[in-house]
Short mmCIF file of C-alpha atoms and ligand atoms in Angstrom, two decimals:
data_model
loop_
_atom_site.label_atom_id
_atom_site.label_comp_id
_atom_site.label_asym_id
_atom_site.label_seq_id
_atom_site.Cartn_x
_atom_site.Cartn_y
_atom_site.Cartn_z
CA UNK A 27 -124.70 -56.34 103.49
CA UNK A 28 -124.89 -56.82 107.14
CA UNK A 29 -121.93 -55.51 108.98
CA UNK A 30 -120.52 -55.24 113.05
CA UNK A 31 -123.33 -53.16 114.25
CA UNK A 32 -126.29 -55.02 112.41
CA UNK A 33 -124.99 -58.44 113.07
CA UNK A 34 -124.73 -56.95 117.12
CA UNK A 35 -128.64 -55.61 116.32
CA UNK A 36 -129.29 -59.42 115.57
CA UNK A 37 -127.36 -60.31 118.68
CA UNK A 38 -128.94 -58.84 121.63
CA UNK A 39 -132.53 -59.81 119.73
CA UNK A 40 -131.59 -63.05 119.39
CA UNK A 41 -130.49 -62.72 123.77
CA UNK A 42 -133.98 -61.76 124.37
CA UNK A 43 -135.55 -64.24 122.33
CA UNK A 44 -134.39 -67.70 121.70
CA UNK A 45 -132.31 -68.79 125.27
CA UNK A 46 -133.04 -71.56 127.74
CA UNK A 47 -135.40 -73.75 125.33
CA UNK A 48 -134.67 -76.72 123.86
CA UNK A 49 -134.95 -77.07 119.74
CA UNK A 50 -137.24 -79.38 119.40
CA UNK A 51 -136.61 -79.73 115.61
CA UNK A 52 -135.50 -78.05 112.76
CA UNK A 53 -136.02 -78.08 109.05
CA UNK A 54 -133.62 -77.56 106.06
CA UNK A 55 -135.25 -75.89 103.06
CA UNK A 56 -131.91 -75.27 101.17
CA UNK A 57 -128.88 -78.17 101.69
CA UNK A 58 -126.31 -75.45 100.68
CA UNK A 59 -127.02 -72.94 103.68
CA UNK A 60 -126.25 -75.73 105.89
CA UNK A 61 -122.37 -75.42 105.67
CA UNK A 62 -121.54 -78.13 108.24
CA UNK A 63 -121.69 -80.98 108.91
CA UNK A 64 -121.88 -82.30 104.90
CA UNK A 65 -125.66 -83.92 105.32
CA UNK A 66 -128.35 -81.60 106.23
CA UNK A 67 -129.77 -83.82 108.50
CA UNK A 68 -127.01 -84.19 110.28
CA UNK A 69 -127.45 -80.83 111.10
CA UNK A 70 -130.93 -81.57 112.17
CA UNK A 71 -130.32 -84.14 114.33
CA UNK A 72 -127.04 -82.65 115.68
CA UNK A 73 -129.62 -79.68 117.22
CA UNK A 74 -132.20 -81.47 118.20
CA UNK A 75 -132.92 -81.25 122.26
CA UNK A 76 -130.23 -78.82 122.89
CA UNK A 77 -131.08 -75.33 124.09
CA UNK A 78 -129.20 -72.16 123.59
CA UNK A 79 -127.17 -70.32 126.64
CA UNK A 80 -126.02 -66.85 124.76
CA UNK A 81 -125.39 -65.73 121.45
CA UNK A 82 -121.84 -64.03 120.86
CA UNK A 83 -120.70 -62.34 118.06
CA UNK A 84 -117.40 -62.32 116.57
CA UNK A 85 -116.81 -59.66 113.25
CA UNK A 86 -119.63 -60.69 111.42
CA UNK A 87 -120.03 -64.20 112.76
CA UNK A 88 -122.71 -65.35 115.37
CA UNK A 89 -122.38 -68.10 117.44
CA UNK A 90 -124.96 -69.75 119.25
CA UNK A 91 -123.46 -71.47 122.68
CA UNK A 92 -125.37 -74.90 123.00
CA UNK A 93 -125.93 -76.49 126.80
CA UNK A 94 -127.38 -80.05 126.67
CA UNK A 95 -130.67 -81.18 128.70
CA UNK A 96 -128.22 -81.25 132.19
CA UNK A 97 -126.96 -77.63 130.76
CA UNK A 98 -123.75 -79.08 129.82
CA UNK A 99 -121.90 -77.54 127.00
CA UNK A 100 -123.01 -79.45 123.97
CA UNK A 101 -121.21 -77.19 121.02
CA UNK A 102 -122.20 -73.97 118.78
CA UNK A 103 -124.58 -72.77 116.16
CA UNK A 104 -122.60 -70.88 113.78
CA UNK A 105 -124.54 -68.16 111.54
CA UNK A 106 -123.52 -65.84 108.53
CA UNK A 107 -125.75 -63.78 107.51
CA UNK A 108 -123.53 -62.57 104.46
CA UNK A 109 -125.08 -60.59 101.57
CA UNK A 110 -128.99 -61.16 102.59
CA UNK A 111 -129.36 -63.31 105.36
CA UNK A 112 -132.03 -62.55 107.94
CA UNK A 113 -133.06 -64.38 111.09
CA UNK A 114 -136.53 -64.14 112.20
CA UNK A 115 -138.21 -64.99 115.83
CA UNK A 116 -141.53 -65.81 114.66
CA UNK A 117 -144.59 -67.83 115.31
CA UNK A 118 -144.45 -71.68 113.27
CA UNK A 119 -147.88 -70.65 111.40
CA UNK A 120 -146.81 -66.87 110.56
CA UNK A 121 -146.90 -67.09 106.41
CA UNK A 122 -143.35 -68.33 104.79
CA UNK A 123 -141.82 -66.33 103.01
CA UNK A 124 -140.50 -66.92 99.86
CA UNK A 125 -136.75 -67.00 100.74
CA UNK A 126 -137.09 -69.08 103.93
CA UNK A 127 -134.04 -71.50 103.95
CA UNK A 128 -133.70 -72.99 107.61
CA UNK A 129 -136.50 -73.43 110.44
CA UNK A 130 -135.57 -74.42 113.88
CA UNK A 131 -138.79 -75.26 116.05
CA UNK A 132 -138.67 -74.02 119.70
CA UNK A 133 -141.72 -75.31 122.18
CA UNK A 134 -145.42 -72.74 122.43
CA UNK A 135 -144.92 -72.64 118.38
CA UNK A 136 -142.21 -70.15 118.13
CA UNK A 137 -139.63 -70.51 115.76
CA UNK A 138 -136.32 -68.78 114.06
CA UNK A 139 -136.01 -68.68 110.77
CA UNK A 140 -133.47 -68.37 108.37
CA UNK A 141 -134.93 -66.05 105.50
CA UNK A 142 -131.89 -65.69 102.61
CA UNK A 143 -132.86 -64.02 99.43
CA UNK A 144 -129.21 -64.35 97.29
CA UNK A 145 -128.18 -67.77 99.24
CA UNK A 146 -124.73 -66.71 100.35
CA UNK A 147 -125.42 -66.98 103.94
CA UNK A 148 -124.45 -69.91 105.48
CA UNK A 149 -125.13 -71.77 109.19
CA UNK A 150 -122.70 -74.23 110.75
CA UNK A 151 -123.66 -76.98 113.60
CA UNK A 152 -120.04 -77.58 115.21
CA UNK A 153 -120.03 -80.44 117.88
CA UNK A 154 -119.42 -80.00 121.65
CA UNK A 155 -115.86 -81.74 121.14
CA UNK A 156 -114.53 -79.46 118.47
CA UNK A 157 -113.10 -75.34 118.91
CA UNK A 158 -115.42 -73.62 116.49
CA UNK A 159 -113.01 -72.46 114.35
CA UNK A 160 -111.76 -75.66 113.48
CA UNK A 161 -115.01 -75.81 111.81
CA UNK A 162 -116.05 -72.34 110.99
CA UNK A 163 -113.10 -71.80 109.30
CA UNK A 164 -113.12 -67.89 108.24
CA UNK A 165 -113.16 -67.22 112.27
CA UNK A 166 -109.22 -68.31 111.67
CA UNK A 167 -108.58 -65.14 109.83
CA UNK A 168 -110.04 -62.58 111.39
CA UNK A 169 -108.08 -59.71 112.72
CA UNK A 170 -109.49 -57.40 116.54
CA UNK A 171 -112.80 -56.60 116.82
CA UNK A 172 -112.86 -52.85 116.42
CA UNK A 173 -113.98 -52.20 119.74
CA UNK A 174 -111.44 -54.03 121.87
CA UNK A 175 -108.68 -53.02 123.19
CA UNK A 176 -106.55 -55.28 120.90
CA UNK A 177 -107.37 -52.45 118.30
CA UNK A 178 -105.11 -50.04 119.42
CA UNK A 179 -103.89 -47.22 117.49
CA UNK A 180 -100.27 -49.00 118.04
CA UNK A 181 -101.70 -52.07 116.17
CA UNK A 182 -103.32 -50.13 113.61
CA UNK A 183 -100.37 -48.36 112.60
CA UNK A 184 -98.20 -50.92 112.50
CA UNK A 185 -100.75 -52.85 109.89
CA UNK A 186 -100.45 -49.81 107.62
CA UNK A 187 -97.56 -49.37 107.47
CA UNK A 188 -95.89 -49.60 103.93
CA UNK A 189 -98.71 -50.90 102.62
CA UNK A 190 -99.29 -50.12 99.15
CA UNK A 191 -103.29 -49.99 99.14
CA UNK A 192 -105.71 -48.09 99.09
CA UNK A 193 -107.23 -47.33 102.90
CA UNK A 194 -110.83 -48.41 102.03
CA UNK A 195 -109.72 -51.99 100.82
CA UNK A 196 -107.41 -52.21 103.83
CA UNK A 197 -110.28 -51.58 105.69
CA UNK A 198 -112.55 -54.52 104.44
CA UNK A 199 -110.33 -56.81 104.86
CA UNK A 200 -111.32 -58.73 108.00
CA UNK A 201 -107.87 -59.89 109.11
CA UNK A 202 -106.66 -56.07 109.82
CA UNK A 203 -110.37 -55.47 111.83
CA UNK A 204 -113.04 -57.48 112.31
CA UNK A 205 -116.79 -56.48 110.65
CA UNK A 206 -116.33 -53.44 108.66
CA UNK A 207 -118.01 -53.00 105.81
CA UNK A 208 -118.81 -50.99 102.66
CA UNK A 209 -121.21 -48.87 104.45
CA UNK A 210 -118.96 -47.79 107.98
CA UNK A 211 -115.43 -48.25 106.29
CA UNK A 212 -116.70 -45.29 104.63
CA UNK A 213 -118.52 -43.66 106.72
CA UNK A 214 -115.53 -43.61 109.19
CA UNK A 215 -113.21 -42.23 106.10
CA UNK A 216 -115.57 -39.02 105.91
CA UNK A 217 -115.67 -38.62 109.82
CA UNK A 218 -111.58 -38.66 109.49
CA UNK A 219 -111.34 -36.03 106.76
CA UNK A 220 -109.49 -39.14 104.45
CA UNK A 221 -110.02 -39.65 101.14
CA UNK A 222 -111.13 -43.62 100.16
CA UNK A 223 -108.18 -43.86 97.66
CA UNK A 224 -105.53 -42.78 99.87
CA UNK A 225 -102.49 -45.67 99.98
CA UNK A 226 -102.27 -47.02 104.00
CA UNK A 227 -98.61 -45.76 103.43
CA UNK A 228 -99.23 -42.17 102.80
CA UNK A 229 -101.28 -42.03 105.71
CA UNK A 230 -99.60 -39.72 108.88
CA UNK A 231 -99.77 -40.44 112.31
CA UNK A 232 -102.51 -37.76 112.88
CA UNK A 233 -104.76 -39.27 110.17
CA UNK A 234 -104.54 -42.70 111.43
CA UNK A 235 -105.13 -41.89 114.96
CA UNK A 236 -108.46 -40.11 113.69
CA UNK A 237 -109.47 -42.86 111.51
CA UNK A 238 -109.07 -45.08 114.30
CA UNK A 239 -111.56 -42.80 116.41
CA UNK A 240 -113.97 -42.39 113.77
CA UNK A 241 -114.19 -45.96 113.41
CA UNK A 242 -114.99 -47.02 116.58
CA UNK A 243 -117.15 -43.46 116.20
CA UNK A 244 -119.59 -44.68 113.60
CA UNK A 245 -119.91 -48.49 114.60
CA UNK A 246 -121.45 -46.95 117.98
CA UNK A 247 -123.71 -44.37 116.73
CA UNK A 248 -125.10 -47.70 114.89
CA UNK A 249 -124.98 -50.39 117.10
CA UNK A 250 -127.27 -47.20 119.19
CA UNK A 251 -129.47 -46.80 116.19
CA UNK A 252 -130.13 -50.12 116.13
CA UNK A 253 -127.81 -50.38 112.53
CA UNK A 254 -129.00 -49.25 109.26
CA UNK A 255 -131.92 -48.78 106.80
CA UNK A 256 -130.50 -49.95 103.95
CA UNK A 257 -130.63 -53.58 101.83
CA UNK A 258 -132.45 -56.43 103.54
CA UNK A 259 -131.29 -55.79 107.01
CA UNK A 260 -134.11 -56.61 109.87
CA UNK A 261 -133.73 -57.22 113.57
CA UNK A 262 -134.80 -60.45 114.53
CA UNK A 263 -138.61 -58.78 115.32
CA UNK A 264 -138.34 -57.86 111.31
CA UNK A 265 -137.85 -54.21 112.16
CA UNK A 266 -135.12 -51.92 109.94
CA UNK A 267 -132.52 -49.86 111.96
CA UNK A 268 -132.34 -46.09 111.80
CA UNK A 269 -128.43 -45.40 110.81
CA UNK A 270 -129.29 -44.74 107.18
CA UNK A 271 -131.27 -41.31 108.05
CA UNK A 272 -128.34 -39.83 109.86
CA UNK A 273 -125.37 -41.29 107.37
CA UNK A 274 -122.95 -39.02 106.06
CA UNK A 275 -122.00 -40.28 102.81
CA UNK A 276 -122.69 -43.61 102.53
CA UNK A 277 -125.45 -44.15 99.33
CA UNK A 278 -125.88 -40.26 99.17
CA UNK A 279 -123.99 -39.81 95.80
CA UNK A 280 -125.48 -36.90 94.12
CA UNK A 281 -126.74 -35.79 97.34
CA UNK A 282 -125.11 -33.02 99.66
CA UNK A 283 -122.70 -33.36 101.71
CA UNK A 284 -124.11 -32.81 105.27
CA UNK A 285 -121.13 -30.44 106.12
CA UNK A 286 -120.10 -28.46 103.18
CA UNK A 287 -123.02 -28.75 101.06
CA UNK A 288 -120.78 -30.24 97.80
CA UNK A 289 -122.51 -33.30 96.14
CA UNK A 290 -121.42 -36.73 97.14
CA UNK A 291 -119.22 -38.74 94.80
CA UNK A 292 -119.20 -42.05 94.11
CA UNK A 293 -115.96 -44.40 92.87
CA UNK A 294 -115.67 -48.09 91.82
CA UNK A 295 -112.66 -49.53 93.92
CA UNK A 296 -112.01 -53.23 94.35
CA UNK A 297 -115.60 -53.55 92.79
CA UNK A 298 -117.35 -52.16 94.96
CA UNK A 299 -118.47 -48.94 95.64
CA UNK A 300 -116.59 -46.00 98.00
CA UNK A 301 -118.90 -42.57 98.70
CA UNK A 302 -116.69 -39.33 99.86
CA UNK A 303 -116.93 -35.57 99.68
CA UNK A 304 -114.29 -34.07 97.44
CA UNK A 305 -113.88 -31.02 99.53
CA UNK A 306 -114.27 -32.64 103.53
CA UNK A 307 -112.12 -35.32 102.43
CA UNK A 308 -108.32 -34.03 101.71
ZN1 ZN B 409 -118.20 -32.00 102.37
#
């Protein structure tokens, strides 16, 4: 699943590709991607003539700022790319493939696609007189982005404390930090020399204030390798990233640990699945 430093890959691809021309239509191969407005082609003809001024990114959300033909603000383009999701800058004649769910037409036959192979990713068209989050509802919820100053160490501490859970849930769940995943929550757990099971209560000042550096740590060696190998993940040029060569633990179970040689183990927690080294991770 895409996390922070994919979904920034897609980002900054999306910058140097689809700004300052207008949409001149768009097609809806799946209604149930569409997750607003209700009627697909209200989404179609909600897009239709605008142009797109920047893409920003908010935990795993992007959001496409819309300008009008005067370059007047004229609303968002909300995007999800959840388990599968891809978006693709490609020519309208390249082949479809097989799990395309959204085209948007751009002028000189260029196009972005929405390619989804497990359907859970979802794109929003919120108008120009409505906050974004009114509409895209999960933005409510989320907690910092992880590298802001808003996540300080002071804030981070304070959210653990007393909790009785284990440190790798705490760290999915969007409303402590926004965009962690599977893959970096632990891959910033092995940096810090924590175990995944660990309760956010147990946790000492020391561990927390490496965590906190390791996770910031990992989500920029990432974002700088352009994110990771693994699953469906592609830029928007349909080009894998190169974090999965240099990952510590993350889908190495069996494998040795990069440090101390031990084999990686692998645990079932919240259904899903943690990686750690028995003997870095104390
Ligand atoms: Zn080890």
């Amino acid at each position: 699943m895409p996390e922070l430093p994919e979904v920034e890959t897609v980002r900054r691809g999306l910058n140097q590709t689809t700004l300052s021309q207008p949409i001149v239509g768009a097609d809806v191969l799946l209604d149930r991607t569409i997750a607003h407005p209700a009627l697909p082609t209200e989404f179609v003809a909600g897009l239709r003539g605008l142009a797109i001024a920047q893409w920003r990114r908010r935990g795993k959300y992007l959001l496409a700022e819309l300008v009008d033909a005067a370059n007047q603000p004229a609303g968002y383009l909300g995007v999800h790319l959840r388990m599968t999701g891809q978006l693709l800058w490609v020519a309208q004649d390249a082949p479809l493939q097989k799990h395309c769910r959204v085209r948007l037409f751009f002028p000189g036959n260029r196009e972005l696609r929405f390619v989804d192979q497990r359907t859970f990713g979802q794109l929003w068209w919120v108008p120009g007189d409505r906050p974004p989050e009114s509409v895209i509802t999960g933005l409510q919820a989320l907690g910092p982005e992880p590298l802001s100053d808003d996540f300080s160490v002071d804030y981070f501490a304070q959210w653990l404390r007393g909790r009785q859970r284990p440190i790798k849930n705490a760290l999915l769940d969007q409303s402590l930090v926004a965009g962690i995943g599977n893959i970096y929550a632990d891959e910033a757990l092995f940096l810090s020399g924590i175990r995944p099971q660990t309760l956010c209560a147990r946790l000492k000042p020391k561990q927390i204030q490496r965590l906190h550096h390791a996770i910031r740590d990992v989500l920029q060696t990432a974002i700088a390798n352009k994110g990771t190998t693994f699953s469906d993940f592609r830029d928007v040029q349909g080009i894998n990233g190169n974090y999965g060569g240099v990952a510590w633990v993350y889908n190495r179970d069996g494998e040795p640990c990069r440090v101390c040689s031990a084999p990686i183990l692998r645990l079932k927690m919240a259904g899903r699945s943690a990686h750690y080294c028995k003997a870095c991770q104390r």
